Amino acid sequence: MATDEILQLLVGNARLTSGEIAERTGRPEGEVKKAITKLEKDRVIRRYKTVVDWEKMGEEHVFGFIEVRVSPEREVGFDAVAERIMGFPEVHSLYLMSGTYDLLVVVEGKTMREVAYFVAERLAPLDHVISTATHFVLKRYKVDGDVMEERAESKRLPVTP
Amino acid sequence: MAETRSRIASRVGALPPSGIRRFFDLVEKMPEAVSLGIGEPDFVTPWRIRETAIYSLERGHTHYTPNQGTRELREKLASYLARKFGAAYDPDAELLITVGASEAIDVALRTILEPGDGVLVPQPCFVSYVPCVVLAGGCARPVSTVAEEGFRVQVEGLAQADDGNARALLMGYPNNPTGATLTRADVEGVVGYAAERDLLVVSDEIYAELTYDGSHVSVASVPGGKERTILIGGFSKAWAMTGWRLGFAAGPAEIIEAMTKLHSYTVMCPPTVAQEAAVEALEGCEGEVDEMRREYNQRRRVVVNRLNAMGLTCFEPRGAFYAFPSIASTGMGSEEFAERLLREEKVAVVPGAAFGDCGEGFVRCSYATSMSVLEEALGRIRAFVERVGE
Ligand SMILES: Cc1ncc(COP(=O)(O)O)c(C=O)c1O
């Protein structure tokens, strides 16, 4: 239970110190430190990331969602194809899907052309890839649980009973 | 010439303005102030609930409901109370949906009090208890509670304040402003006293869901409690629904029937859209409520820890979202402390005296505010306390 709470706090803010976590959870700091070390060692905590709003840095980031149909290989199924796809740094995420296509490849690039190029030059020609369908992201509303647009908070009265 | 009569009825004119009001006026002129004076959640109502309300409006559910509240909400409420409060109520005869716990308190008192009836009111307490008693024709008999006892009402205190004509006991645990909760033994003691003196208990348990240590013990759940208790609750706190104005009263059929009569003449029924949304609150929001409780609990630990560290001794609040530190170490009265803190450090807290005489020497700090605001406010309070202590 306590580990759960530690993880949740770190997911919300990876920079919280053990001291801060200890204060919030009411556990001794040493215990929190030990728990975190163990979580890191067991690779429950894989790494600490920073969520960046690249647009504020004036950088364009284009995302394409590519539906890929694949003829699976004997013995290794989809995994071998997936393996070849995920090695490219342009590939942001890769999922095996149920439904009308097999792999969903999320490709990140600076321009649409760059993403389209990657699909045409790298993805489509791969062995076992039967077809691709590229969908470009026009607007990101919510990503990984974060609502992108910052809204003004609804105001509360400054003092209430 | 005949003296012109005041246009304000004397019983209203004589009511003192709330001790919070003055502070409100001061803080309002200071938009840059950081406020720990807010008695409502900082969270917005969970989306699931808001979305249900939108759907309700889309379907055109914009008419009156039965006075008592919709049957669906009363049914859901009955099963919720059985599950969480350990008290079984008949949704047809023993439940009334009200316009906030506020209305339930007012209507309960007006329903049970004859002019001059005494009402024992443990203090510090929510600011509207005493005015509601007075407006209902009763006489409030303050019962002091103290930090050393964790601000829990004790039978000896009740007996001391009881002058023999008490008709009822009006209390709220988990408590606003202290954050105190009662143990099962406390509740049994109180109910035992009420039974011995044949008192009705008006028990405002609106903060029940926000109990951090152990679980909430409802007055209606102990032997002999339910039959003499008007249990009051609402959606404002745990579901972050203050603006929706929805609460409830649960009690003996005879009393609920009489309260419903009064309520039907004054408000007709609570807002329809809020009632439909509240069904979702009771049915589908356990996860959201848990999440908010967890966050309040984290803030609670930080606030209590820091206040104690800076010498503002703070007993451990076990419920609601308030800390109630003693400011004795500063040598100031609570009004002076709050006013200087506001002027010098631009942090708003509420002087304890606003919640009853025995609240003097304390201030209420609400932690229904984001961690970053809390950290900022606590830093400023520490700077203030260090400066005045030199
Ligand atoms: C103890 C207590 N009772 C009742 C209320 C009023 O709640 P409602 O919004 O349901 O009228 C409050 C609100 O601050 C409170 O603190």
Coordinates of C-alpha atoms and ligand atoms in Angstrom, one line a residue:
Chain A
M1 CA 0.0 0.0 0.0
A2 CA 2.7 2.5 1.0
T3 CA 4.8 1.5 -2.1
D4 CA 1.8 2.3 -4.1
E5 CA 1.5 5.7 -2.7
I6 CA 5.2 6.4 -3.2
L7 CA 4.9 5.4 -6.8
Q8 CA 1.9 7.5 -7.4
L9 CA 3.7 10.5 -5.9
L10 CA 6.7 10.0 -8.2
V11 CA 4.6 9.5 -11.2
G12 CA 3.1 12.9 -10.5
N13 CA 6.4 14.5 -9.8
A14 CA 9.6 12.6 -10.3
R15 CA 11.7 15.3 -8.5
L16 CA 10.1 14.8 -5.1
T17 CA 12.8 14.0 -2.6
S18 CA 12.6 11.1 -0.2
G19 CA 12.2 13.6 2.5
E20 CA 9.2 15.2 0.9
I21 CA 7.6 11.8 0.2
A22 CA 8.2 10.8 3.8
E23 CA 6.5 13.9 5.0
R24 CA 3.5 13.4 2.8
T25 CA 3.1 9.7 3.4
G26 CA 3.9 9.8 7.1
R27 CA 6.7 7.2 6.8
P28 CA 10.2 7.5 8.1
E29 CA 12.6 8.9 5.4
G30 CA 14.9 5.9 5.7
E31 CA 12.1 3.6 4.9
V32 CA 11.0 5.6 1.8
K33 CA 14.6 5.7 0.6
K34 CA 14.9 2.0 0.9
A35 CA 11.6 1.4 -0.8
I36 CA 12.6 3.6 -3.8
T37 CA 16.0 2.0 -4.1
K38 CA 14.4 -1.4 -4.2
L39 CA 11.8 -0.3 -6.8
E40 CA 14.7 1.0 -9.0
K41 CA 16.7 -2.1 -8.6
D42 CA 13.7 -4.3 -9.5
R43 CA 13.1 -2.1 -12.5
V44 CA 9.6 -1.3 -11.3
I45 CA 10.8 2.3 -11.6
R46 CA 12.3 2.1 -15.1
R47 CA 13.5 5.7 -15.3
Y48 CA 12.5 9.3 -14.5
K49 CA 11.3 11.4 -17.3
T50 CA 10.4 15.0 -18.0
V51 CA 7.2 16.0 -19.7
V52 CA 8.1 18.9 -22.1
D53 CA 5.9 21.2 -24.0
W54 CA 8.0 21.4 -27.1
E55 CA 5.7 23.9 -28.8
K56 CA 6.6 26.4 -26.2
M57 CA 10.2 26.0 -27.3
G58 CA 9.0 26.9 -30.8
E59 CA 9.6 23.4 -32.1
E60 CA 7.3 21.6 -34.4
H61 CA 6.5 18.0 -33.6
V62 CA 4.4 16.0 -35.9
F63 CA 3.0 12.7 -35.0
G64 CA 1.7 10.1 -37.5
F65 CA -0.3 7.1 -36.4
I66 CA 0.5 4.4 -38.9
E67 CA -1.7 1.3 -39.2
V68 CA 0.4 -1.5 -40.5
R69 CA -0.9 -4.8 -41.8
V70 CA 1.6 -7.6 -41.6
S71 CA 1.8 -11.2 -42.6
P72 CA 3.2 -12.9 -39.5
E73 CA 6.3 -15.0 -39.8
R74 CA 6.2 -18.7 -38.9
E75 CA 7.3 -19.4 -35.3
V76 CA 8.0 -15.8 -34.3
G77 CA 4.6 -14.3 -35.3
F78 CA 4.6 -10.5 -35.2
D79 CA 7.5 -10.1 -32.9
A80 CA 10.2 -10.3 -35.5
V81 CA 8.6 -7.6 -37.6
A82 CA 8.0 -5.5 -34.5
E83 CA 11.6 -5.9 -33.6
R84 CA 12.7 -4.4 -36.9
I85 CA 10.3 -1.5 -36.7
M86 CA 11.0 -0.4 -33.1
G87 CA 14.7 0.0 -33.6
F88 CA 14.2 3.2 -35.6
P89 CA 14.5 6.3 -33.4
E90 CA 11.6 7.9 -35.4
V91 CA 9.3 5.3 -33.8
H92 CA 7.7 6.8 -30.7
S93 CA 5.5 3.9 -29.7
L94 CA 4.6 0.6 -31.2
Y95 CA 1.6 -1.6 -30.4
L96 CA 0.3 -5.0 -31.6
M97 CA -3.5 -4.4 -32.1
S98 CA -6.6 -6.5 -32.5
G99 CA -8.9 -5.6 -35.3
T100 CA -8.5 -4.7 -38.9
Y101 CA -4.7 -4.1 -38.8
D102 CA -1.9 -5.6 -36.9
L103 CA 0.7 -3.0 -35.7
L104 CA 0.1 0.6 -34.7
V105 CA 3.3 2.6 -35.2
V106 CA 3.4 6.1 -33.8
V107 CA 6.0 8.0 -35.7
E108 CA 7.4 11.3 -34.6
G109 CA 9.0 13.8 -36.9
K110 CA 9.6 17.5 -37.4
T111 CA 7.4 17.8 -40.5
M112 CA 4.7 15.8 -42.2
R113 CA 7.0 15.2 -45.0
E114 CA 9.6 13.7 -42.7
V115 CA 7.0 11.3 -41.3
A116 CA 5.7 10.4 -44.7
Y117 CA 9.2 9.7 -45.9
F118 CA 9.9 7.4 -43.1
V119 CA 6.8 5.4 -43.9
A120 CA 7.5 5.2 -47.6
E121 CA 11.2 4.6 -47.3
R122 CA 11.5 2.5 -44.2
L123 CA 8.2 1.0 -43.1
A124 CA 6.4 0.0 -46.2
P125 CA 9.3 -1.8 -47.9
L126 CA 9.9 -4.1 -45.0
D127 CA 9.4 -7.8 -45.6
H128 CA 6.0 -9.0 -44.4
V129 CA 4.5 -5.5 -44.4
I130 CA 1.4 -5.8 -46.6
S131 CA 0.1 -2.3 -46.3
T132 CA 0.3 1.0 -44.3
A133 CA -2.3 3.7 -43.7
T134 CA -0.9 7.0 -42.3
H135 CA -3.0 9.3 -40.1
F136 CA -1.5 12.6 -39.0
V137 CA -2.3 14.0 -35.6
L138 CA -3.9 17.5 -36.0
K139 CA -4.3 18.4 -32.3
R140 CA -3.3 16.8 -29.0
Y141 CA -6.0 17.2 -26.4
K142 CA -4.8 14.8 -23.7
V143 CA -1.6 12.9 -23.7
D144 CA -0.6 10.3 -21.1
G145 CA -3.2 11.6 -18.7
D146 CA -2.3 15.3 -19.1
V147 CA -4.7 17.7 -20.6
M148 CA -2.7 19.8 -23.0
E149 CA -4.5 23.1 -22.9
E150 CA -4.0 25.1 -19.7
R151 CA -7.3 26.4 -18.5
A152 CA -8.0 29.2 -16.0
E153 CA -9.0 27.6 -12.7
S154 CA -12.5 28.3 -11.6
K155 CA -12.2 30.9 -8.9
R156 CA -13.2 30.3 -5.3
L157 CA -14.2 32.9 -2.8
P158 CA -11.1 33.8 -0.7
V159 CA -12.6 33.0 2.7
T160 CA -15.6 30.7 3.3
P161 CA -17.0 29.0 6.3
Chain B
M1 CA -43.8 61.8 15.4
A2 CA -44.0 58.1 15.9
E3 CA -40.6 56.5 16.0
T4 CA -40.1 54.6 12.8
R5 CA -39.7 50.9 13.3
S6 CA -36.7 49.2 11.9
R7 CA -37.4 47.4 8.7
I8 CA -35.3 44.6 9.8
A9 CA -36.9 42.1 12.3
S10 CA -35.1 42.4 15.6
R11 CA -34.1 38.7 15.7
V12 CA -32.3 39.1 12.4
G13 CA -30.9 42.5 13.3
A14 CA -29.5 41.1 16.5
L15 CA -27.6 38.3 14.9
P16 CA -23.9 39.1 14.8
P17 CA -22.3 38.9 11.4
S18 CA -20.1 35.9 11.0
G19 CA -16.6 36.3 12.2
I20 CA -15.5 35.1 8.8
R21 CA -17.3 38.0 7.1
R22 CA -14.9 40.7 8.3
F23 CA -11.9 38.6 7.1
F24 CA -13.6 38.0 3.8
D25 CA -13.8 41.8 3.3
L26 CA -10.1 42.3 4.2
V27 CA -8.9 39.5 2.0
E28 CA -11.0 40.5 -0.9
K29 CA -9.1 43.7 -1.2
M30 CA -5.9 41.8 -1.4
P31 CA -6.0 39.8 -4.6
E32 CA -2.4 38.7 -4.2
A33 CA -3.0 37.1 -0.8
V34 CA -2.5 33.3 -0.4
S35 CA -5.6 31.9 1.3
L36 CA -5.8 29.1 3.8
G37 CA -9.2 30.4 4.7
I38 CA -11.3 28.5 2.2
G39 CA -13.8 26.0 3.5
E40 CA -14.4 24.2 0.3
P41 CA -12.5 21.7 -1.9
D42 CA -10.0 23.0 -4.4
F43 CA -10.9 20.1 -6.6
V44 CA -13.4 20.6 -9.3
T45 CA -16.4 18.1 -9.2
P46 CA -15.3 14.8 -10.8
W47 CA -16.0 14.9 -14.6
R48 CA -18.2 11.7 -14.3
I49 CA -20.6 13.7 -12.2
R50 CA -20.5 16.8 -14.3
E51 CA -21.1 14.8 -17.4
T52 CA -24.1 13.1 -15.9
A53 CA -25.5 16.6 -15.2
I54 CA -25.0 17.6 -18.8
Y55 CA -26.8 14.6 -20.0
S56 CA -29.7 15.2 -17.5
L57 CA -30.0 18.7 -19.0
E58 CA -29.8 17.4 -22.5
R59 CA -32.7 15.1 -21.9
G60 CA -34.7 18.1 -20.6
H61 CA -34.9 17.0 -17.0
T62 CA -35.7 20.5 -15.8
H63 CA -38.8 20.1 -13.7
Y64 CA -39.6 19.9 -10.0
T65 CA -38.9 16.6 -8.3
P66 CA -40.9 15.2 -5.4
N67 CA -40.3 17.4 -2.3
Q68 CA -38.4 14.7 -0.6
G69 CA -36.0 14.3 -3.5
T70 CA -36.1 11.8 -6.4
R71 CA -36.8 8.2 -5.4
E72 CA -33.7 7.0 -7.3
L73 CA -31.4 9.3 -5.3
R74 CA -33.1 8.3 -2.0
E75 CA -32.7 4.6 -2.8
K76 CA -29.0 5.1 -3.7
L77 CA -28.5 7.1 -0.6
A78 CA -30.1 4.5 1.6
S79 CA -27.8 1.8 0.4
Y80 CA -24.8 4.2 0.7
L81 CA -25.7 5.0 4.3
A82 CA -26.1 1.3 5.1
R83 CA -22.7 0.6 3.5
K84 CA -20.7 3.5 4.8
F85 CA -22.5 4.8 7.9
G86 CA -23.7 1.4 9.2
A87 CA -27.3 2.7 9.5
A88 CA -30.3 1.4 7.6
Y89 CA -32.8 4.0 6.5
D90 CA -36.1 3.6 4.7
P91 CA -35.8 5.7 1.5
D92 CA -39.5 6.4 1.5
A93 CA -40.0 7.5 5.1
E94 CA -36.6 8.3 6.7
L95 CA -34.7 10.3 4.1
L96 CA -35.0 13.9 2.9
I97 CA -32.8 15.4 0.2
T98 CA -32.0 19.1 0.9
V99 CA -30.4 22.2 -0.5
G100 CA -27.0 21.5 1.0
A101 CA -26.4 20.3 4.6
S102 CA -27.1 24.0 5.4
E103 CA -30.8 23.6 4.7
A104 CA -30.9 20.3 6.5
I105 CA -29.5 21.9 9.7
D106 CA -31.9 24.8 9.5
V107 CA -35.0 22.7 8.8
A108 CA -34.0 20.1 11.4
L109 CA -33.8 22.7 14.2
R110 CA -36.9 24.6 13.2
T111 CA -38.7 21.3 13.1
I112 CA -37.8 20.1 16.6
L113 CA -37.4 23.3 18.8
E114 CA -40.0 25.0 20.8
P115 CA -39.2 28.6 21.8
G116 CA -36.6 28.7 24.6
D117 CA -35.5 25.1 24.1
G118 CA -31.8 24.7 25.0
V119 CA -29.5 23.2 22.4
L120 CA -26.1 21.9 23.4
V121 CA -23.5 23.0 20.9
P122 CA -20.0 21.7 21.2
Q123 CA -17.5 24.3 20.1
P124 CA -15.4 25.3 18.2
C125 CA -18.0 24.6 15.5
F126 CA -19.3 25.5 12.1
V127 CA -20.3 29.2 12.0
S128 CA -24.0 28.6 11.2
Y129 CA -24.9 26.3 14.1
V130 CA -25.6 28.9 16.7
P131 CA -27.4 31.4 14.4
C132 CA -29.6 28.5 13.1
V133 CA -30.5 27.6 16.7
V134 CA -31.3 31.2 17.5
L135 CA -33.5 31.7 14.4
A136 CA -35.3 28.5 15.3
G137 CA -36.2 30.0 18.6
G138 CA -33.7 27.9 20.7
C139 CA -31.1 28.9 23.1
A140 CA -27.6 27.7 22.2
R141 CA -25.6 26.3 25.2
P142 CA -22.0 26.3 24.1
V143 CA -20.0 23.2 25.2
S144 CA -16.3 23.9 25.3
T145 CA -13.9 21.3 23.9
V146 CA -10.1 21.6 24.3
A147 CA -7.0 20.7 22.3
E148 CA -5.7 18.4 25.1
E149 CA -8.7 16.2 24.4
G150 CA -8.3 16.5 20.7
F151 CA -11.4 18.7 20.6
R152 CA -13.6 15.7 21.2
V153 CA -16.8 16.4 23.0
Q154 CA -17.0 14.7 26.3
V155 CA -19.9 13.7 28.5
E156 CA -18.7 15.9 31.4
G157 CA -18.6 18.9 29.1
L158 CA -22.2 18.2 28.0
A159 CA -23.4 17.8 31.6
Q160 CA -21.7 21.1 32.6
A161 CA -23.4 23.1 29.8
D162 CA -26.8 21.4 30.3
D163 CA -29.0 23.7 32.4
G164 CA -31.8 21.2 32.5
N165 CA -34.0 22.5 29.6
A166 CA -31.8 21.1 26.8
R167 CA -33.9 19.5 24.1
A168 CA -31.2 18.7 21.6
L169 CA -27.5 18.4 20.9
L170 CA -26.1 19.8 17.7
M171 CA -22.6 18.7 16.7
G172 CA -20.4 18.1 13.7
Y173 CA -17.6 15.5 13.6
P174 CA -15.3 15.3 11.7
N175 CA -15.2 18.9 12.8
N176 CA -15.0 22.2 11.0
P177 CA -12.7 24.0 12.2
T178 CA -10.6 21.6 14.3
G179 CA -10.5 18.5 12.2
A180 CA -11.4 16.5 15.3
T181 CA -13.1 13.1 15.0
L182 CA -14.9 11.1 17.6
T183 CA -13.9 7.5 18.6
R184 CA -16.6 4.9 19.0
A185 CA -16.3 5.2 22.7
D186 CA -16.9 9.0 22.4
V187 CA -19.9 8.5 20.3
E188 CA -21.3 5.8 22.6
G189 CA -20.8 8.2 25.5
V190 CA -22.6 11.0 23.8
V191 CA -25.5 8.8 22.8
G192 CA -25.7 7.4 26.3
Y193 CA -25.9 11.0 27.7
A194 CA -28.5 12.0 25.1
A195 CA -30.6 8.9 26.0
E196 CA -30.4 9.6 29.7
R197 CA -31.4 13.2 29.2
D198 CA -33.8 12.4 26.3
L199 CA -32.1 14.7 23.9
L200 CA -32.4 14.6 20.1
V201 CA -29.1 14.6 18.4
V202 CA -28.6 16.7 15.2
S203 CA -25.4 15.2 13.9
D204 CA -23.7 17.0 11.0
E205 CA -21.5 14.3 9.4
I206 CA -20.8 16.0 6.2
Y207 CA -17.1 15.3 6.4
A208 CA -17.5 11.6 7.2
E209 CA -15.8 10.5 4.0
L210 CA -12.8 12.7 4.8
T211 CA -11.6 10.6 7.8
Y212 CA -7.9 9.7 7.7
D213 CA -7.2 7.7 10.7
G214 CA -9.5 4.7 11.4
S215 CA -13.0 5.0 10.0
H216 CA -15.9 7.3 10.6
V217 CA -18.2 6.3 13.4
S218 CA -21.7 7.6 12.7
V219 CA -23.9 8.6 15.7
A220 CA -26.6 6.6 13.9
S221 CA -24.5 3.4 14.0
V222 CA -24.2 2.9 17.7
P223 CA -26.9 1.3 19.9
G224 CA -29.6 3.7 20.8
G225 CA -28.2 6.3 18.3
K226 CA -30.4 6.1 15.3
E227 CA -33.8 6.6 16.9
R228 CA -32.9 9.9 18.4
T229 CA -30.6 11.3 15.7
I230 CA -31.2 13.5 12.7
L231 CA -28.2 12.5 10.6
I232 CA -27.1 15.3 8.2
G233 CA -24.7 15.0 5.4
G234 CA -24.1 16.3 1.9
F235 CA -22.2 16.2 -1.3
S236 CA -20.2 19.4 -1.0
K237 CA -17.0 18.0 0.6
A238 CA -16.1 14.5 -0.4
W239 CA -17.5 14.9 -3.9
A240 CA -16.3 18.5 -4.3
M241 CA -19.9 19.6 -5.1
T242 CA -20.2 22.8 -3.0
G243 CA -21.8 24.8 -5.9
W244 CA -24.5 22.2 -6.6
R245 CA -26.2 22.8 -3.2
L246 CA -27.1 19.2 -2.3
G247 CA -27.3 17.5 1.1
F248 CA -29.6 15.3 3.1
A249 CA -31.2 14.5 6.4
A250 CA -31.9 11.0 7.7
G251 CA -33.9 10.3 10.8
P252 CA -37.0 8.9 12.4
A253 CA -40.0 8.9 10.0
E254 CA -42.1 11.2 12.2
I255 CA -39.3 13.9 12.2
I256 CA -38.5 13.5 8.5
E257 CA -42.1 13.8 7.6
A258 CA -42.4 17.1 9.5
M259 CA -39.1 18.4 8.1
T260 CA -40.4 17.5 4.6
K261 CA -43.4 19.7 5.2
L262 CA -41.3 22.7 6.2
H263 CA -38.9 22.0 3.4
S264 CA -41.8 21.8 0.9
Y265 CA -43.0 25.3 1.9
T266 CA -39.6 26.9 1.7
V267 CA -37.6 25.3 -1.1
M268 CA -40.1 22.9 -2.7
C269 CA -37.3 20.5 -3.8
P270 CA -33.6 20.5 -4.3
P271 CA -32.2 21.2 -7.8
T272 CA -33.2 18.5 -10.2
V273 CA -29.9 18.5 -12.1
A274 CA -27.9 18.2 -8.9
Q275 CA -30.0 15.2 -7.7
E276 CA -29.4 13.3 -11.0
A277 CA -25.7 14.1 -10.8
A278 CA -25.6 12.9 -7.2
V279 CA -26.8 9.5 -8.2
E280 CA -23.6 9.2 -10.2
A281 CA -21.6 10.5 -7.2
L282 CA -22.9 7.7 -5.0
E283 CA -22.6 5.0 -7.6
G284 CA -19.6 5.6 -9.7
C285 CA -17.1 7.9 -8.0
E286 CA -15.4 5.8 -5.3
G287 CA -12.1 6.0 -7.1
E288 CA -12.3 9.8 -7.4
V289 CA -13.2 10.2 -3.8
D290 CA -10.4 7.9 -2.7
E291 CA -8.0 9.9 -4.8
M292 CA -9.0 13.2 -3.3
R293 CA -8.9 11.8 0.2
R294 CA -5.4 10.5 -0.4
E295 CA -4.3 13.9 -1.6
Y296 CA -5.9 15.7 1.4
N297 CA -4.2 13.2 3.7
Q298 CA -0.8 14.0 2.2
R299 CA -1.3 17.7 2.6
R300 CA -2.6 17.2 6.2
R301 CA 0.7 15.5 7.2
V302 CA 2.7 18.3 5.6
V303 CA 0.7 21.1 7.2
V304 CA 0.6 19.6 10.7
N305 CA 4.3 18.7 10.6
R306 CA 5.3 22.2 9.5
L307 CA 3.1 24.0 11.9
N308 CA 4.4 22.0 14.8
A309 CA 8.0 22.6 13.6
M310 CA 7.5 26.4 13.7
G311 CA 6.1 26.3 17.2
L312 CA 2.4 26.6 16.4
T313 CA 1.4 23.5 18.3
C314 CA -1.1 21.5 16.4
F315 CA -3.0 18.5 17.6
E316 CA -3.4 15.9 14.9
P317 CA -6.6 16.5 13.0
R318 CA -8.1 13.2 11.9
G319 CA -10.8 14.4 9.5
A320 CA -12.2 17.2 7.3
F321 CA -9.5 19.4 5.7
Y322 CA -8.5 21.8 8.5
A323 CA -5.6 22.1 10.9
F324 CA -6.3 24.2 14.0
P325 CA -2.9 25.2 15.5
S326 CA -2.5 27.0 18.8
I327 CA -0.9 30.4 18.4
A328 CA -0.3 30.8 22.1
S329 CA 3.5 30.8 21.5
T330 CA 3.2 34.2 19.7
G331 CA 1.4 35.9 22.5
M332 CA -1.2 37.2 20.2
G333 CA -5.0 36.8 20.1
S334 CA -6.4 35.0 17.2
E335 CA -7.8 38.1 15.5
E336 CA -4.6 40.0 15.9
F337 CA -2.6 37.1 14.6
A338 CA -4.8 36.6 11.6
E339 CA -4.9 40.2 10.7
R340 CA -1.2 40.8 11.1
L341 CA -0.4 37.7 9.1
L342 CA -2.6 38.9 6.4
R343 CA -1.2 42.4 6.3
E344 CA 2.4 41.5 6.8
E345 CA 2.7 38.2 4.9
K346 CA -0.4 38.2 2.8
V347 CA -1.6 34.9 4.1
A348 CA -5.2 34.4 5.1
V349 CA -6.2 32.1 7.9
V350 CA -9.4 32.3 10.0
P351 CA -9.2 33.4 13.6
G352 CA -10.4 30.6 15.9
A353 CA -12.7 32.9 17.8
A354 CA -15.0 32.9 14.7
F355 CA -16.0 29.4 15.7
G356 CA -16.9 30.0 19.3
D357 CA -15.2 31.5 22.4
C358 CA -13.1 28.4 23.1
G359 CA -11.6 28.7 19.6
E360 CA -9.7 31.8 20.8
G361 CA -6.0 31.2 20.8
F362 CA -6.2 29.1 17.6
V363 CA -6.5 29.7 13.9
R364 CA -8.0 27.6 11.2
C365 CA -5.8 26.7 8.3
S366 CA -7.6 24.9 5.5
Y367 CA -5.5 22.5 3.4
A368 CA -8.1 22.3 0.7
T369 CA -5.5 24.0 -1.5
S370 CA -2.8 22.7 -3.8
M371 CA 0.5 21.5 -2.3
S372 CA 2.4 24.3 -4.0
V373 CA 0.1 27.0 -2.5
L374 CA 0.3 25.3 0.9
E375 CA 4.1 25.2 0.8
E376 CA 4.2 28.9 -0.1
A377 CA 1.7 29.8 2.7
L378 CA 3.5 27.7 5.3
G379 CA 6.8 29.4 4.4
R380 CA 5.4 32.8 4.9
I381 CA 3.7 31.8 8.2
R382 CA 7.1 30.5 9.4
A383 CA 8.8 33.8 8.5
F384 CA 6.0 35.7 10.3
V385 CA 6.2 33.5 13.5
E386 CA 10.0 33.8 13.5
R387 CA 9.8 37.6 13.1
V388 CA 7.3 38.2 15.9
G389 CA 9.1 35.8 18.2
E390 CA 12.3 37.8 18.1
Ligands
LIG1 C1 -19.5 21.3 9.2 C2 -20.3 21.8 8.0 N1 -21.6 21.6 7.9 C3 -22.3 22.1 6.9 C4 -21.7 22.8 5.8 C5 -22.5 23.3 4.7 O1 -22.5 22.4 3.7 P1 -23.4 22.5 2.4 O2 -22.6 23.0 1.3 O3 -23.9 21.1 2.2 O4 -24.6 23.4 2.7 C6 -20.3 23.1 5.9 C7 -19.6 23.8 4.9 O5 -18.6 24.5 5.0 C8 -19.6 22.6 7.0 O6 -18.3 22.8 7.2

